[in-house]
Short mmCIF file of C-alpha atoms in Angstrom, two decimals:
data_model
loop_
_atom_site.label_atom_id
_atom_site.label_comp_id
_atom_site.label_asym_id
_atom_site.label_seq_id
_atom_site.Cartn_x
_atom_site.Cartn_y
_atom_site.Cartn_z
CA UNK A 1 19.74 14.57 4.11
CA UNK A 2 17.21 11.77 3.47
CA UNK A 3 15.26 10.27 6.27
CA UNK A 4 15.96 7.15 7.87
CA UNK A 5 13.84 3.97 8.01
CA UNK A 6 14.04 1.79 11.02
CA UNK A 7 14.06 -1.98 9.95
CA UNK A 8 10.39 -2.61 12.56
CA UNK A 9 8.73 0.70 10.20
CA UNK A 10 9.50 -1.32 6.90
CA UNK A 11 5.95 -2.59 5.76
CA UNK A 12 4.92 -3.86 2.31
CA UNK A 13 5.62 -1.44 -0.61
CA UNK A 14 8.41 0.29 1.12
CA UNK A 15 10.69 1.78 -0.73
CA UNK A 16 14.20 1.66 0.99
CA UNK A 17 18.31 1.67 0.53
CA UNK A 18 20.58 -0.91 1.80
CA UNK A 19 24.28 -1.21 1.20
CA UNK A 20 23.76 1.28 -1.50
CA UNK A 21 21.27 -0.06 -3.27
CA UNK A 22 17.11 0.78 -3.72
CA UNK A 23 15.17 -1.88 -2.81
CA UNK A 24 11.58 -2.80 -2.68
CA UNK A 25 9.48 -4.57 0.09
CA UNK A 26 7.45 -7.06 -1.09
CA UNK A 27 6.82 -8.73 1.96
CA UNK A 28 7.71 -8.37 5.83
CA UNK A 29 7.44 -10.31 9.03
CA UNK A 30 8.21 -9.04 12.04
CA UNK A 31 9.71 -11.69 15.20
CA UNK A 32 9.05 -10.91 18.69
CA UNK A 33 10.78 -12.28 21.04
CA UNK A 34 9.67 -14.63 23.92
CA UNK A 35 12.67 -14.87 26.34
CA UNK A 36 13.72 -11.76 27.87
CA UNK A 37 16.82 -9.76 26.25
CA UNK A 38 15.67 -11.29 22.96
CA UNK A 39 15.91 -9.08 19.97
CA UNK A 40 13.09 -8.33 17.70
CA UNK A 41 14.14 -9.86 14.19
CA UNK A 42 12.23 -8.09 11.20
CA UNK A 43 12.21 -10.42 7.88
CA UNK A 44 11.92 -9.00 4.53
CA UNK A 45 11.24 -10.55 1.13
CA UNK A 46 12.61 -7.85 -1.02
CA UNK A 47 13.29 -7.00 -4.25
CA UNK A 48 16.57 -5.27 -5.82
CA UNK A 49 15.00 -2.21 -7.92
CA UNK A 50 18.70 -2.11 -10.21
CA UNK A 51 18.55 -6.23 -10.94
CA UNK A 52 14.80 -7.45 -9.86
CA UNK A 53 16.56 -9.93 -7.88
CA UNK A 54 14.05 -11.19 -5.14
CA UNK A 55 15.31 -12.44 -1.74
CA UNK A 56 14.86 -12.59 2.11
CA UNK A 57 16.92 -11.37 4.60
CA UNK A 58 16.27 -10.77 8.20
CA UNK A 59 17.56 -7.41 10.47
CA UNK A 60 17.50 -6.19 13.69
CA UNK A 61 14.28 -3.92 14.49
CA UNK A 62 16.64 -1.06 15.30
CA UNK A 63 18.81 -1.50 12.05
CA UNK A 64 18.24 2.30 10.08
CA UNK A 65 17.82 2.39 6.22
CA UNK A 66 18.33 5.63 3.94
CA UNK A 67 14.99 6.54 1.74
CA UNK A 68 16.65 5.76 -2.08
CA UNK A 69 16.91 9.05 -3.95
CA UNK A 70 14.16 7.47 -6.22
CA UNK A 71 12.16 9.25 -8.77
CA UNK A 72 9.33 8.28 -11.13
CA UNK A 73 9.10 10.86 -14.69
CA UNK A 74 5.88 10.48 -17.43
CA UNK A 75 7.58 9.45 -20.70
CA UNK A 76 6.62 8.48 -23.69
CA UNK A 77 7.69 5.46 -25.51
CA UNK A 78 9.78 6.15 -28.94
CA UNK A 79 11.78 3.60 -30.45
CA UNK A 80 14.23 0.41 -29.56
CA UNK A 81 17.37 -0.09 -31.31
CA UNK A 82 20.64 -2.25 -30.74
CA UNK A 83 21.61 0.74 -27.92
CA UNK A 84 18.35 -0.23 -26.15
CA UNK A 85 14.66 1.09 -25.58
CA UNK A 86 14.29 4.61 -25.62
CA UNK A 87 11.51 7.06 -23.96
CA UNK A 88 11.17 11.00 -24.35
CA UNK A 89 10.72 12.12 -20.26
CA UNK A 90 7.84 14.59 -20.92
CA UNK A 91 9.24 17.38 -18.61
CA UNK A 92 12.95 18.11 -19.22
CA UNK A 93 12.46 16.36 -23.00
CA UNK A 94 15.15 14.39 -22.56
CA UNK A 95 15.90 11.02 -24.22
CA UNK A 96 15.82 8.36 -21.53
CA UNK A 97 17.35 4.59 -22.48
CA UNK A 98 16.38 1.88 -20.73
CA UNK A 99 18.42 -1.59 -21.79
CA UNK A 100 16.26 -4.94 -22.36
CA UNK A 101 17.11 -5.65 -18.69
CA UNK A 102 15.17 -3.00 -17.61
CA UNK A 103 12.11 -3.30 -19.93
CA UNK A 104 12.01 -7.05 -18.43
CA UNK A 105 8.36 -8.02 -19.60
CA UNK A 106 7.07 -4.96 -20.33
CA UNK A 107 8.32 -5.25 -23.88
CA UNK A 108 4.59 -7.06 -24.87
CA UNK A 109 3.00 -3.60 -24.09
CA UNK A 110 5.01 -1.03 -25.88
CA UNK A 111 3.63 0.67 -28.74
CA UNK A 112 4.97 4.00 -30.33
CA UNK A 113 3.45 6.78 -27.95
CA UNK A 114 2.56 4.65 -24.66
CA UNK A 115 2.70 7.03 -21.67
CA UNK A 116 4.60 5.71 -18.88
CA UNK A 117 6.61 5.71 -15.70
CA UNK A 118 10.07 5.66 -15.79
CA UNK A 119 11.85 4.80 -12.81
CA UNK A 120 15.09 7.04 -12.01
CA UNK A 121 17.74 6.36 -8.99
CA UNK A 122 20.38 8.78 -8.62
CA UNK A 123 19.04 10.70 -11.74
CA UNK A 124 19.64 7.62 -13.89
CA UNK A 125 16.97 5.53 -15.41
CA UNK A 126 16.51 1.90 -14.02
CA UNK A 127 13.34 0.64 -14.92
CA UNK A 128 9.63 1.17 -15.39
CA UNK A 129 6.32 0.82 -14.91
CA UNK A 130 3.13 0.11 -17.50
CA UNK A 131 -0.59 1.61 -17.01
CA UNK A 132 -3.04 -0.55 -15.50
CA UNK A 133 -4.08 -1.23 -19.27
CA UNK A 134 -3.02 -0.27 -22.24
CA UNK A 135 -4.95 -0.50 -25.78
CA UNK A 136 -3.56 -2.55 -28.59
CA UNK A 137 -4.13 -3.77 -32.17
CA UNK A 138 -5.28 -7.38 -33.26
CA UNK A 139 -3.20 -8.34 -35.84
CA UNK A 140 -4.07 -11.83 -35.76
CA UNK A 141 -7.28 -13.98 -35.00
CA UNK A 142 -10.26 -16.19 -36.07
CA UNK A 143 -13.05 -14.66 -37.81
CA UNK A 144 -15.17 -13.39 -35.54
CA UNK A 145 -18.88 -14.69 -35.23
CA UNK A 146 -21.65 -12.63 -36.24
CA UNK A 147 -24.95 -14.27 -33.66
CA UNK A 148 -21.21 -14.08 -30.87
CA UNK A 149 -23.08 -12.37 -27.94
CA UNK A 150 -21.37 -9.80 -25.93
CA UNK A 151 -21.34 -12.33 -22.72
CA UNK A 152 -17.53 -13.59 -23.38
CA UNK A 153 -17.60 -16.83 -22.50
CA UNK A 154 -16.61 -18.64 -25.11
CA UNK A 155 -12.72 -17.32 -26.33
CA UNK A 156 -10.23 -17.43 -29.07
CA UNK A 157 -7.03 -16.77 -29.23
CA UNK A 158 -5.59 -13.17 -30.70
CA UNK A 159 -2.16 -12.07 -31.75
CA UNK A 160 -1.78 -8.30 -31.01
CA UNK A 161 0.64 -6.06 -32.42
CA UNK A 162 3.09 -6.25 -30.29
CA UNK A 163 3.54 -10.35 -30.41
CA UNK A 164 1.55 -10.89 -27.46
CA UNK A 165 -1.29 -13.73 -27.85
CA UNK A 166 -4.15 -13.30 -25.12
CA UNK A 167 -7.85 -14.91 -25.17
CA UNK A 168 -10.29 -13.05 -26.37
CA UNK A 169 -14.25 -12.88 -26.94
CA UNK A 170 -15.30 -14.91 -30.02
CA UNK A 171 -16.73 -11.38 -31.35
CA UNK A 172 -13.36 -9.55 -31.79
CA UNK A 173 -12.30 -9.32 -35.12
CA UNK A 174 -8.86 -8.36 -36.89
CA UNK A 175 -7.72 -4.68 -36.46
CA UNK A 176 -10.17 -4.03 -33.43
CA UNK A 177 -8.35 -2.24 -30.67
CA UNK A 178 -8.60 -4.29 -27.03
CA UNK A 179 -8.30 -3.41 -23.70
CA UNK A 180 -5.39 -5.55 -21.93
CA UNK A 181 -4.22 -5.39 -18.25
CA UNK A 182 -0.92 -5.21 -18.45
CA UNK A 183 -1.22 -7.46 -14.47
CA UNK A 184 -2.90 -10.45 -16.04
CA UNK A 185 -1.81 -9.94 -19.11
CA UNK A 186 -6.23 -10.76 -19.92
CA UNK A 187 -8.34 -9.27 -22.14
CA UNK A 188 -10.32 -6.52 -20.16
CA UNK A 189 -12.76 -5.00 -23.29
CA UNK A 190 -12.85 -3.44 -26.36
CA UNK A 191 -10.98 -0.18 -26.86
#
């Protein structure tokens, strides 16, 4: 049987189950009491894992949560098609589709190989989650500038191979492979 949670243990990055459904803590504030008899209140921005809906809502301190039969699996990416986005889980080799839902943003960082995290509840796939940075093609840009010093200052903007436009150094030239986090969605070096 999985552990239980108490509402005042939540903290941020909790991972916990209400009503049936994994959710994520994103944020928590905890209300003491000043009259006696008063009950501790625990607030919680959260966020739905199955929808990425983000809301707060407030429990009792002694309120108990189930730990979400979560799991996270390294797959690669393969292919999208009208059925969806699909990744080959590197342990059982398995086929794993995630729908365009699921993908949310992450669709300006997936090229054909990308390891990744795929996020499973109740042995089904619900979502995932990029490197810190991930390496990517210019397909598009400005000639670069030949006396363009390393420094960076000075920026231009690049179309990469997946349709994402970033800034990047007035040095970088078409076909180079950059460095992007996939956070700030910024230029972090060359590849």
């Amino acid at each position: 049987m999985a552990a239980l949670i108490e509402a005042i243990d939540i903290k941020r990055k909790t991972l916990f189950e209400h009503e049936d459904t994994p959710f994520y803590c994103m944020d928590v504030e905890v209300n003491s009491p000043t009259a006696r008899g008063g009950q501790t209140l625990v607030r919680v921005k959260m966020r739905n894992l199955l929808t990425n809906a983000v809301f707060e809502r407030t429990f009792k301190a002694g309120e108990k949560f189930k730990e979400p039969d979560l799991e996270q699996v390294d797959a690669t990416y393969l292919y999208s098609d009208g059925d969806g986005y699909h990744f080959l889980d590197q342990q059982s080799f398995e086929t794993l589709t995630l729908t365009e839902n699921m993908v949310g943003n992450a669709l300006d960082f997936l090229v054909d190989g990308l390891l990744i995290q795929v996020n499973k509840y109740n042995g089904n796939p619900i979502g995932l989650e990029l490197p810190i940075f991930v390496d990517l093609a210019v397909t598009e840009t400005e000639p670069g500038l030949s006396g363009a010093s390393q420094s960076g200052s000075v920026t231009k903007v690049a179309k990469l191979e997946t349709g994402l436009d970033i800034r990047v150094p007035l040095f970088i030239k078409e076909g180079e492979k950059v460095k992007v986090s996939t956070e700030s969605r910024e230029f972090a070096g060359r590849a």
